[in-house]
Structures are given as structure tokens and as C-alpha cells.
Coordinates of C-alpha atoms in Angstrom, one line a residue:
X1 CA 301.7 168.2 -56.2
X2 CA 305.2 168.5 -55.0
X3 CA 305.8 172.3 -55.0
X4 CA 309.5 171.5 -55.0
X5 CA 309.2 170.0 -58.1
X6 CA 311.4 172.2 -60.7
X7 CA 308.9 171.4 -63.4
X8 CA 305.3 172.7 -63.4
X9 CA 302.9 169.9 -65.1
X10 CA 300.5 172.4 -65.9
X11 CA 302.5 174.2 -68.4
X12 CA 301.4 173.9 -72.0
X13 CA 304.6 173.3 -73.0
X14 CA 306.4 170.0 -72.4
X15 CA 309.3 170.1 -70.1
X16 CA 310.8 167.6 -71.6
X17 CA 311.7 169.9 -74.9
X18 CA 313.7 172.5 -72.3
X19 CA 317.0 171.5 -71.7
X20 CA 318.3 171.1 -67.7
X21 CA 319.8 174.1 -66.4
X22 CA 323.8 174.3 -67.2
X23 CA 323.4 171.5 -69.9
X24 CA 322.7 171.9 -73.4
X25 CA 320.0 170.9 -75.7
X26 CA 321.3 168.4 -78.7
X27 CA 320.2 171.2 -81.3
X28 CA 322.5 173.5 -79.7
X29 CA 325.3 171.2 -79.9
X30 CA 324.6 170.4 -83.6
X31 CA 324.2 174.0 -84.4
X32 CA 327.6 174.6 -82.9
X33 CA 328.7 172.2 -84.9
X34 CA 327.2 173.6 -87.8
X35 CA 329.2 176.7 -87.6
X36 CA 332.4 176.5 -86.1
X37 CA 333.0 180.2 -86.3
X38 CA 330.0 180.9 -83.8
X39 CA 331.0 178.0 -81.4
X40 CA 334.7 179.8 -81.2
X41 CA 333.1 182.9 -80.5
X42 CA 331.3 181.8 -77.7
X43 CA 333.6 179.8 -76.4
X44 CA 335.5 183.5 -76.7
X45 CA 333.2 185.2 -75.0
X46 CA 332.7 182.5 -72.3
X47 CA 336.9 182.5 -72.1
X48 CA 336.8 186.5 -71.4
X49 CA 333.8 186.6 -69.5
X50 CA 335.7 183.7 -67.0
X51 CA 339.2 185.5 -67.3
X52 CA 337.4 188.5 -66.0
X53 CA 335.6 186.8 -62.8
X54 CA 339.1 185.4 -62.3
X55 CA 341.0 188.8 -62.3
X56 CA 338.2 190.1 -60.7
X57 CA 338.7 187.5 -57.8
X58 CA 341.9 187.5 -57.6
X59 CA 341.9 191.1 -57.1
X60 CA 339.6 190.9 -54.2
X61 CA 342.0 188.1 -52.7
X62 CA 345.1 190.2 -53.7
X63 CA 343.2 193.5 -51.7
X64 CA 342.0 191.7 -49.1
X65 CA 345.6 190.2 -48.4
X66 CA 347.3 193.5 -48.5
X67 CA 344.6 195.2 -46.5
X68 CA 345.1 192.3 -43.8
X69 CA 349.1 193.2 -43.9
X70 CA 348.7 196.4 -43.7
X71 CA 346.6 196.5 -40.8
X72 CA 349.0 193.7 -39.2
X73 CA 351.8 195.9 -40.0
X74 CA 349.9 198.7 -38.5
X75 CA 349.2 196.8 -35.2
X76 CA 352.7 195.5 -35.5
X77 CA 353.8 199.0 -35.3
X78 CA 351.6 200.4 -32.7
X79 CA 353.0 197.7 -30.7
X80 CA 356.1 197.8 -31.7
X81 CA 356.2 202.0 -30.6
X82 CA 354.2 201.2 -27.4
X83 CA 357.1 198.7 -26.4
X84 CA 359.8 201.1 -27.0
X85 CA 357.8 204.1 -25.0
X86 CA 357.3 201.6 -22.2
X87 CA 361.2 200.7 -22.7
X88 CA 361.9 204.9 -22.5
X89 CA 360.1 204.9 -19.4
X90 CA 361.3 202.2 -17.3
X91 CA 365.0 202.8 -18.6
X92 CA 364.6 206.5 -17.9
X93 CA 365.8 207.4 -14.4
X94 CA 365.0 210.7 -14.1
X95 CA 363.1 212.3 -11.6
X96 CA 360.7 215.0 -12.3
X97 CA 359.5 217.3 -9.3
X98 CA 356.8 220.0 -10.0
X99 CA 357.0 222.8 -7.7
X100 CA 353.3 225.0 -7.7
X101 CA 354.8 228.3 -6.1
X102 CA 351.8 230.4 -4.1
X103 CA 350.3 233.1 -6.0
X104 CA 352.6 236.2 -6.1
X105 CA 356.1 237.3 -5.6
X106 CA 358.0 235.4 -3.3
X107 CA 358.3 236.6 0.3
X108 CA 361.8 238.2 0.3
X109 CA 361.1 239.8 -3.1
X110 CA 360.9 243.6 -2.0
X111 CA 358.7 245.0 -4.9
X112 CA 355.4 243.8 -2.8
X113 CA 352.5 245.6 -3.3
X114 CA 352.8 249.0 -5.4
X115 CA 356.0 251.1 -5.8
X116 CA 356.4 254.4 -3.4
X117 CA 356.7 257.0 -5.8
X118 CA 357.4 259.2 -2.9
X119 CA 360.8 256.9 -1.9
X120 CA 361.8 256.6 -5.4
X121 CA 361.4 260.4 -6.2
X122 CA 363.7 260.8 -3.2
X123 CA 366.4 259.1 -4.6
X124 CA 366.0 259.9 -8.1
X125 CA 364.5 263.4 -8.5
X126 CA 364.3 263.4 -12.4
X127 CA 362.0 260.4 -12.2
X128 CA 359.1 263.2 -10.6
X129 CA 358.8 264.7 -14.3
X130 CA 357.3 261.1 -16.0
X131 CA 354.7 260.3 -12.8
X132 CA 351.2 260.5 -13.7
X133 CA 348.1 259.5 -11.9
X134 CA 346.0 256.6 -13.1
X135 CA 341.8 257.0 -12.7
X136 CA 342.0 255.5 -9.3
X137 CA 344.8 258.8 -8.4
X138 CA 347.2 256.3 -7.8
X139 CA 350.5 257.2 -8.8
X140 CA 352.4 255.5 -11.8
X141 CA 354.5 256.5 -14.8
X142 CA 353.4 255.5 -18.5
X143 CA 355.1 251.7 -19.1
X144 CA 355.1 252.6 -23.2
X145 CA 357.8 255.2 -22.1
X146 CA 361.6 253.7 -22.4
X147 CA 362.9 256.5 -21.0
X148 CA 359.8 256.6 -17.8
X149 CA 360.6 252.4 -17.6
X150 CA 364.4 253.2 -17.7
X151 CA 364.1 255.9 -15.1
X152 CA 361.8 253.5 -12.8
X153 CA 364.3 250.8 -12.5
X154 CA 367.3 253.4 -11.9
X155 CA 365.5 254.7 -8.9
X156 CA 364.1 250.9 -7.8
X157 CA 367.7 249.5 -8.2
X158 CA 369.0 252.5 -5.9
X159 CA 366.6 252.3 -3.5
X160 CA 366.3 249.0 -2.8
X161 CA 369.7 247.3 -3.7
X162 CA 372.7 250.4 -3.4
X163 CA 373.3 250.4 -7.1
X164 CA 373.4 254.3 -7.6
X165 CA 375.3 253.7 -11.0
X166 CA 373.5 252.2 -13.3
X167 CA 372.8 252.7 -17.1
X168 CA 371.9 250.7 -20.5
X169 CA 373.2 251.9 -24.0
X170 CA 370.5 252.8 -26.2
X171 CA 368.9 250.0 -27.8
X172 CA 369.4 247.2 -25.2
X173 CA 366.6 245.3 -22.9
X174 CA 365.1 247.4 -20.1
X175 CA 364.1 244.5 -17.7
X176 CA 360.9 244.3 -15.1
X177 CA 362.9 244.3 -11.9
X178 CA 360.4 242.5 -10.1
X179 CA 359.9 239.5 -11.4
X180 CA 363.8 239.1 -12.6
X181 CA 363.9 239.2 -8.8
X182 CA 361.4 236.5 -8.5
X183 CA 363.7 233.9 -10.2
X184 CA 366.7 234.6 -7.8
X185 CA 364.7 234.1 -4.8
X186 CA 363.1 231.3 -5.7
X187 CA 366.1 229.7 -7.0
X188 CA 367.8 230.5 -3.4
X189 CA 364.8 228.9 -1.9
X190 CA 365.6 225.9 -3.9
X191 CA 369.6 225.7 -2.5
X192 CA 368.0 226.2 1.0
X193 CA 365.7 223.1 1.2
X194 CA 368.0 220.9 -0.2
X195 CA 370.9 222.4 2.0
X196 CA 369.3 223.6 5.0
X197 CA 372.8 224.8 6.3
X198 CA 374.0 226.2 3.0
X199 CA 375.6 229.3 3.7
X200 CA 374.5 231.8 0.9
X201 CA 377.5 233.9 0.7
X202 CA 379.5 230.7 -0.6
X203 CA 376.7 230.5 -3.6
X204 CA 379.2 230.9 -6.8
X205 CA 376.6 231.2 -9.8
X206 CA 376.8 231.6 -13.5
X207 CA 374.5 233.9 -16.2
X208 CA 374.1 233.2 -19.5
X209 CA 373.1 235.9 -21.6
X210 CA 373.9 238.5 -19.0
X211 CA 373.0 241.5 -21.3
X212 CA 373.8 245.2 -20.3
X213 CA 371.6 245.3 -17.8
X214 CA 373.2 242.8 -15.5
X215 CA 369.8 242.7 -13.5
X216 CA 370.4 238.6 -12.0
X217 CA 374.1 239.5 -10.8
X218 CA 372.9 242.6 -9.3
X219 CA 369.6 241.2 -7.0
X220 CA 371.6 238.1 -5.8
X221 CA 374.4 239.5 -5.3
X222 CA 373.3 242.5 -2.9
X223 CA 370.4 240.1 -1.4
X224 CA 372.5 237.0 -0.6
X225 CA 376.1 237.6 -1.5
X226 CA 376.5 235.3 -4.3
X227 CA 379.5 235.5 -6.5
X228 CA 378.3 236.0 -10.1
X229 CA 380.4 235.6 -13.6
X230 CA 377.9 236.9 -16.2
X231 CA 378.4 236.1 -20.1
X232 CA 377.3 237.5 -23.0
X233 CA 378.1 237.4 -26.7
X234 CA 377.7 241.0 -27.0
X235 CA 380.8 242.6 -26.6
X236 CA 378.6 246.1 -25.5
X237 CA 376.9 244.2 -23.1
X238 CA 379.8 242.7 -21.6
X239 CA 381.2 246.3 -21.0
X240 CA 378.3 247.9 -19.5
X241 CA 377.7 245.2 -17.3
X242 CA 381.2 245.0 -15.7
X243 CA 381.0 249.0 -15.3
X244 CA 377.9 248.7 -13.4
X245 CA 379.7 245.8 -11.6
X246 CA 382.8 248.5 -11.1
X247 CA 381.6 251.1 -10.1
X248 CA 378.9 250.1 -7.4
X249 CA 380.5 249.5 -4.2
X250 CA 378.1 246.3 -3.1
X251 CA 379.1 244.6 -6.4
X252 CA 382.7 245.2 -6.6
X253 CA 384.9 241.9 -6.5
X254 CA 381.7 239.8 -6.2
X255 CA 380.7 240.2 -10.3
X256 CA 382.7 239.2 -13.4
X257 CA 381.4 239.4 -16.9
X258 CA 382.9 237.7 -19.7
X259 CA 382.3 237.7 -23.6
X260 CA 381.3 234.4 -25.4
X261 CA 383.5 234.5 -28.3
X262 CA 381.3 231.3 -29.9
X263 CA 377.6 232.3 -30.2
X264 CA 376.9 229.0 -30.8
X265 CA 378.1 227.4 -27.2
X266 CA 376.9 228.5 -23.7
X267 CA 379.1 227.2 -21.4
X268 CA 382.3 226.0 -23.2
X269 CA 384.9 229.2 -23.3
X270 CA 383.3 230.5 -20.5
X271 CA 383.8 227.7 -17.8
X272 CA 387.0 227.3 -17.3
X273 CA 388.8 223.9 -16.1
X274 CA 389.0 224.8 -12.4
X275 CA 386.1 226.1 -12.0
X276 CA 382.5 224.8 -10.1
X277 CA 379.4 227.2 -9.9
X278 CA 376.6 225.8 -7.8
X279 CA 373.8 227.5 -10.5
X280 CA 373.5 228.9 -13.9
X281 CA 370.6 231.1 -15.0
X282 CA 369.2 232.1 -18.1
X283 CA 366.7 234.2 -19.6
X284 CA 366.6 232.9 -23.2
X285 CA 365.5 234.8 -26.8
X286 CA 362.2 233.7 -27.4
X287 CA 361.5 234.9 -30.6
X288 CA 362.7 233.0 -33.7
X289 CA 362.7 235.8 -35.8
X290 CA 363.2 239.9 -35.9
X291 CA 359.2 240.4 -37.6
X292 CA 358.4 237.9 -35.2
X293 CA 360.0 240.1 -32.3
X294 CA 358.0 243.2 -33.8
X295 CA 354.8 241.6 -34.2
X296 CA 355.3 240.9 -30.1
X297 CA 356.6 244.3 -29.3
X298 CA 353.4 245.0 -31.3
X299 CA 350.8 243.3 -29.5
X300 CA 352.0 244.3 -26.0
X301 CA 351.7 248.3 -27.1
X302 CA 348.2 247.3 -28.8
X303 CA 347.5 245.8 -25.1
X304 CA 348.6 248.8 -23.2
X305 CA 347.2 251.4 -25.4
X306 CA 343.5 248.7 -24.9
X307 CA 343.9 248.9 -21.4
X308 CA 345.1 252.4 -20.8
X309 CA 341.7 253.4 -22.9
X310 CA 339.7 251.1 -20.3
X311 CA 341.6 252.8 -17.6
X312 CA 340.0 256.3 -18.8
X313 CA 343.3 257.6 -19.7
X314 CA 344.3 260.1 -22.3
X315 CA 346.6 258.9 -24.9
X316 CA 350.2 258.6 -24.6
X317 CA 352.2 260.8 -26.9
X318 CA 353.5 257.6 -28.5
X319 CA 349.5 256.4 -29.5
X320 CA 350.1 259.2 -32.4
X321 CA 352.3 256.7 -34.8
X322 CA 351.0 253.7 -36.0
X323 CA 351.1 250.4 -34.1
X324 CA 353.8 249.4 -36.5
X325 CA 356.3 251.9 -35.7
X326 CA 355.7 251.9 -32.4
X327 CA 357.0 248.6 -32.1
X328 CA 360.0 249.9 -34.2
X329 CA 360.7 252.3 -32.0
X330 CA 360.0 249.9 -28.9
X331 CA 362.6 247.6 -30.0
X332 CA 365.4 250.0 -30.2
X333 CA 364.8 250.3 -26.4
X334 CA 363.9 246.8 -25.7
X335 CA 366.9 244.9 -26.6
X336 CA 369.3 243.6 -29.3
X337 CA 368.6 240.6 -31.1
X338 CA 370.6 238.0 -29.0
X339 CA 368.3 239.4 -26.5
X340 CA 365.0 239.0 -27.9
X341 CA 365.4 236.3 -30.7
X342 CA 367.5 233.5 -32.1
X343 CA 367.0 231.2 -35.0
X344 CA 364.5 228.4 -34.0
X345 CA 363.5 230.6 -30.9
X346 CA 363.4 229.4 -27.3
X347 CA 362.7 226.3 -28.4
X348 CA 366.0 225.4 -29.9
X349 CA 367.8 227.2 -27.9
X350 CA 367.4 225.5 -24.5
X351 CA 367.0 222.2 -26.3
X352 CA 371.1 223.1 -27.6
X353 CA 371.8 224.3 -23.8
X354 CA 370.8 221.1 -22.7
X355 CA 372.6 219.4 -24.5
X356 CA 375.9 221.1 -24.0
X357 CA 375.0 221.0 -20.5
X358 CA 375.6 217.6 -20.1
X359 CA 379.6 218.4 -21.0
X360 CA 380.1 220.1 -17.8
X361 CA 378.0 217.7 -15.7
X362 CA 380.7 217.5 -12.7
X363 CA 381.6 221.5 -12.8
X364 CA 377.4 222.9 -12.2
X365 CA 375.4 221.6 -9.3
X366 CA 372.4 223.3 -11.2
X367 CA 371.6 224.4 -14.4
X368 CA 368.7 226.6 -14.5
X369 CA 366.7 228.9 -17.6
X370 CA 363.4 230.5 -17.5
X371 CA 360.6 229.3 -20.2
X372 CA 358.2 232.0 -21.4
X373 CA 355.9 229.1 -23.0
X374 CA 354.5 226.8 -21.5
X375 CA 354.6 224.1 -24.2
X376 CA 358.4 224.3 -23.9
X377 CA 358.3 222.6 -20.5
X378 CA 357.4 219.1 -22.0
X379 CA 360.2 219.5 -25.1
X380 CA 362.8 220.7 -22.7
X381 CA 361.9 217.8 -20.1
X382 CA 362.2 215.4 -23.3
X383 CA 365.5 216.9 -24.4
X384 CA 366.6 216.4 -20.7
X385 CA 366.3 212.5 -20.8
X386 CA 368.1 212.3 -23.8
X387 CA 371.2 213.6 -21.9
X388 CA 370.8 211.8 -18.9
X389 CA 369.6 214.2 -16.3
X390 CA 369.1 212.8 -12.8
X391 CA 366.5 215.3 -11.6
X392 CA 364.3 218.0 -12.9
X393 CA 362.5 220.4 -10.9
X394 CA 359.7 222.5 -12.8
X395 CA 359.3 225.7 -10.6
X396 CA 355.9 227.9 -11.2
X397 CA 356.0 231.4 -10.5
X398 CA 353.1 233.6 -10.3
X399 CA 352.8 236.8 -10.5
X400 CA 349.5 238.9 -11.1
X401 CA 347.8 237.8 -14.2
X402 CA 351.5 236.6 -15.2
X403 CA 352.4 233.3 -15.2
X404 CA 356.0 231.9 -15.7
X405 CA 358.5 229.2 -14.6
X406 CA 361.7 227.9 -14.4
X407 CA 363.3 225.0 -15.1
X408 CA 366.3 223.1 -13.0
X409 CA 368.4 220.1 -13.9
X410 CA 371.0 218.5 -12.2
X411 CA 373.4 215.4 -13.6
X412 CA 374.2 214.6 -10.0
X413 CA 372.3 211.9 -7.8
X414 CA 370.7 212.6 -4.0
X415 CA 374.0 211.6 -2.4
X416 CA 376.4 213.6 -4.5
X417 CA 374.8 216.5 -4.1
X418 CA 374.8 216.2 -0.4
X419 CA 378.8 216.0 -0.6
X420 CA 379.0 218.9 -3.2
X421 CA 379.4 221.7 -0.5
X422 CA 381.8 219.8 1.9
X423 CA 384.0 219.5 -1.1

């Protein structure tokens, strides 16, 4: 027995009466015939049941061929932004230098080690009322204190750099002198390896945002003789500043401050036609908002108060309000809102002094800002390219558990700035 065979002999019924698979038997065709109405109803059913399998594949096919397009336009894409990232990159002549600064404050800065309470005393008696001792017995003052902070960098300012006038109105930015410090002299030791010769005192240099403190003018001016114009778009600020600049004998004809009458531009109104400065620097507004300033102000007393408490010591006098209005308070002596925040924050602000920058390519050598985060190295370094800087140098700066940096730029190649100071 063939066991292929599609008919099994030994079935009682005869084969013969069952019609072939996909044919029909002659009593179905006659009773189709019979009844006309039934045969058009299967032949309905057969219709729709066909018209389904036919939408039904034609769906597939139509899915199918979109999903193939879309992943081709996918891929075509991906290629497509690959190229033109490639295309950045080799047209892109810009040279990026990193430099990893050692651990500390540089070696000319003169705030090494702790600060002699003894010296500063000396020179500003009324600072002896606001210094404490930590657990250790060391001596320090209480850094939630504006008018202790003030006090410390009246006497560090007089004893290390002559400046025996110096004052901020209520409500302005109180700056750490040391690391402010830190930027200058790192900034000098860039001038110096690229112009070994480079005689300092020449150095004419630019601050934007010089605030009423007028700390950048002060420490390069008394530690390498720069010449300084300072600007500010606070027309306080611009006053205070060119008093302390007055009235201090090592500053006087060696610092100008002017007022930015357009908040909106950094260098245009400010550098004038005839003019060249070697460096600008800039410390800018971080914040982008004034609750966003106050929840900062808020965290760092939260932080001091944490680690006083770890320290062993009593409670500052402050520690009595709430967090909140402490932060208040703190702002009123730790500066005014083009000092501490700006719509967009640092972000969009050194993104919009980048690009205006690039206008006064063949009047600065340098343009320099600090970045307080660190993700704003990569957007500034983006922004850069789109402007056409030649060079960037990424400086790091550390200092304790602190760490910051700088950014430089130049628009100038190799050669031209080697022919910049023989000019």
C-alpha cells in the first residue's frame, strides 16, 4: 500500500462519491443551480472573504514598505548627520589646548596657606572684634558674616596689595580674594609662555562686569602693573570702583571704569575705535533667575551651618532665622542681580559674549571668562567654532575641594600673535 496515496482503500465509504479537494461535486453545482439566491450568497461571502485576504495583504506589503523607508530614511539620516559632523570637524580649524593647572593656588598668589590674623589685625584693628577660634584653636572669623567677610578682605587688600581705601555699598558682591587672584595669575602665566619677553607693565586689559568691588583691576594692577578699564552696567558700581581706583595711590592713572549704557552688549560702547587690550576677563552671572540665586545663597548657608556643626562649633547668631531668610539677607550683601544672575544664566551669557567677540577680533589679543560649570566648557567651545575662533585654551584651576576654570579665545593665528607686541 502506497501510504502516499490520498485515498485510504480501507474506508467503508467509496472515495469515489467525495469530491477532489478545491473541486466541486455535480450535486453541489445542481443545487447551486437550484437556488440562485444561495449560489449569490456564497459567491458573497467567498467575494468578502477574498477582498479581506486582499486588504489584509496589501496592508502587510503597504507596512512592510513604509517600515523599509522609514528605516532607509533613518539610515539615510544617520548618515547623512555623521557626514556633516565629519564635514564640522575637518572644516573646523580651531585648536583646542587643555591646560591641568597643579593642585592649589598658583605660585605668586599670596593667600598660601592660612591668613595671619595677627598681620591683618595690625592693619585693620576693628577686624580683632569678629575673630573666633575654630576646634582645632586656629584662628578664623565666621564666613556667614558679611560684615566679618567684608572686614577680611579690607584688611587682606591692605595688607597685601596697598589698597587702604576700599569699600562696597550695601548690597553688592563681597568677593573671595584668593581665588579672584588665582585667575590673574594664571592668566599672566599664559602672556608669559607665549611671550617669554613680554614686559608685564605694557599688559593693557579689559573687565567686563567690573562690579563695586573692582577686585581683577586691583590684584593685576598692584602685582604686574597692568593697565585696567573696568565696565559695568551698574552705574553704582561704576562709581565705587573708580573711587577705590582714585583714591589709592598704587591704582591711580593705571584703572578706568566705564558704564555700559547697553546691558545687552559687552564690548561694543566700551571699546572704542583706537583702542587694543591684550585680555578681557569676566566673571559672569550664573544664575538664570533671582529664586534661583536664593535657592544657591541657600544651600551654601545650609553647607556652612552642616559643617560648622561638624566642626563642634556653636551656632552663629544668623542660624536663629530660617534657612530662607538667611539667604534673603545673604543676598543683600552678596550682590545685585547683574552680579549674580541674568536671563538664560551663564549659559547664555558667554554664548552672546562669544559671539559679539568675534566683532572686535583685531582690537583683543585674548578674550577670557571664568565658567562656574563644568558642562559650560563643551557649549562655550561649540559656540566658539561657530565664530571662527583660531585657538582655545581651557585653563583648570584648583583650589582645595574647589574646582574652576577659565576659558581663553583668540581670533588671531600663531604668527600674528607673535607680531602683536612689536606693533
Amino acid at each position: 500500500m502506497n501510504p502516499f496515496n490520498k485515498f485510504n482503500p480501507g474506508n467503508k465509504s467509496n472515495s469515489s462519491n467525495k469530491p477532489h479537494a478545491g473541486r466541486k461535486s455535480s450535486q453541489g453545482k445542481k443545487n447551486d443551480l437550484a437556488n440562485p439566491a444561495q449560489a449569490e450568497k456564497k459567491a458573497g461571502r467567498s467575494s468578502k472573504f477574498s477582498d479581506a485576504n486582499s486588504k489584509k495583504s496589501a496592508s502587510g506589503i503597504h507596512t512592510s514598505v513604509a517600515n523599509t523607508r522609514g528605516e532607509r530614511s533613518k539610515a539615510k539620516n544617520e548618515t547623512s548627520a555623521k557626514k556633516k559632523q565629519n564635514s564640522e570637524q575637518s572644516n573646523s580649524t580651531m585648536k583646542v589646548v587643555t591646560v591641568n593647572s597643579p593642585v592649589g593656588l598658583h605660585k605668586r598668589n599670596v593667600h598660601q596657606g592660612r591668613y595671619d590674623f595677627t598681620q591683618l589685625v595690625a592693619v585693620l584693628p576693628e577686624l580683632a572684634a569678629h575673630v573666633i577660634r575654630n576646634p582645632r584653636g586656629e584662628q578664623s572669623i565666621r564666613f556667614d558674616d558679611p560684615l566679618a567677610v567684608k572686614l577680611l578682605n579690607k584688611a587682606l587688600l591692605a595688607h597685601h596689595y596697598g589698597v587702604t581705601h576700599w569699600d562696597i555699598p550695601a548690597g553688592y558682591l563681597c568677593p573671595p580674594i584668593p581665588g579672584r587672584a588665582d585667575y590673574i595669575h594664571r592668566l599672566a602665566e599664559l602672556l608669559n609662555k607665549e611671550f617669554p619677553q613680554l614686559d608685564q607693565t605694557q599688559v593693557r586689559a579689559l573687565d567686563i562686569g567690573v562690579g563695586a568691588n573692582c577686585i581683577y583691576p586691583i590684584v593685576a594692577t598692584t602685582q604686574y602693573g597692568w593697565r585696567y578699564v573696568g565696565s559695568d552696567v551698574d552705574p553704582q558700581s561704576v562709581t565705587n570702583s573708580n573711587a577705590i581706583a582714585t583714591n589709592n595711590a598704587v591704582l591711580q592713572g593705571r584703572i578706568e571704569c566705564r558704564l555700559q549704557a547697553q546691558s545687552r552688549h559687552f564690548f561694543k560702547g566700551i571699546i572704542q575705535e583706537n583702542e587694543r587690550y591684550d585680555v578681557t576677563t569676566c566673571n559672569p552671572p550664573f544664575h538664570k533667575s533671582l529664586e534661583e540665586a536664593r535657592q544657591g545663597t541657600e544651600r551654601k548657608i545650609n553647607n556652612l551651618n552642616a559643617n560648622r556643626q561638624k566642626r563642634g562649633q556653636k551656632p552663629a547668631p544668623m542660624q536663629k532665622e530660617s534657612s530662607t531668610k538667611q539667604a534673603a539677607s545673604a543676598l543683600n550683601f552678596g550682590g545685585q542681580k547683574a552680579e549674580l544672575w541674568c536671563p538664560g544664566g551663564e549659559a547664555e551669557f558667554v554664548k552672546n559674549l562669544a559671539f559679539e567677540s568675534r566683532d572686535f577680533a583685531k582690537q583683543v589679543l585674548w578674550f577670557t571668562t571664568l565658567l562656574s560649570k563644568k558642562e559650560n566648557v563643551r557649549w562655550l567651545r561649540k559656540n566658539l567654532e561657530k565664530v571662527g575662533a583660531k585657538e582655545v585654551k581651557i585653563v583648570e584651576m584648583s583650589q582645595g575641594q574647589k574646582i574652576s576654570r577659565f576659558m581663553a579665545w583668540t581670533f588671531q593665528t600663531a604668527e600674528e600673535r607673535q607680531d602683536w607686541f612689536k606693533n
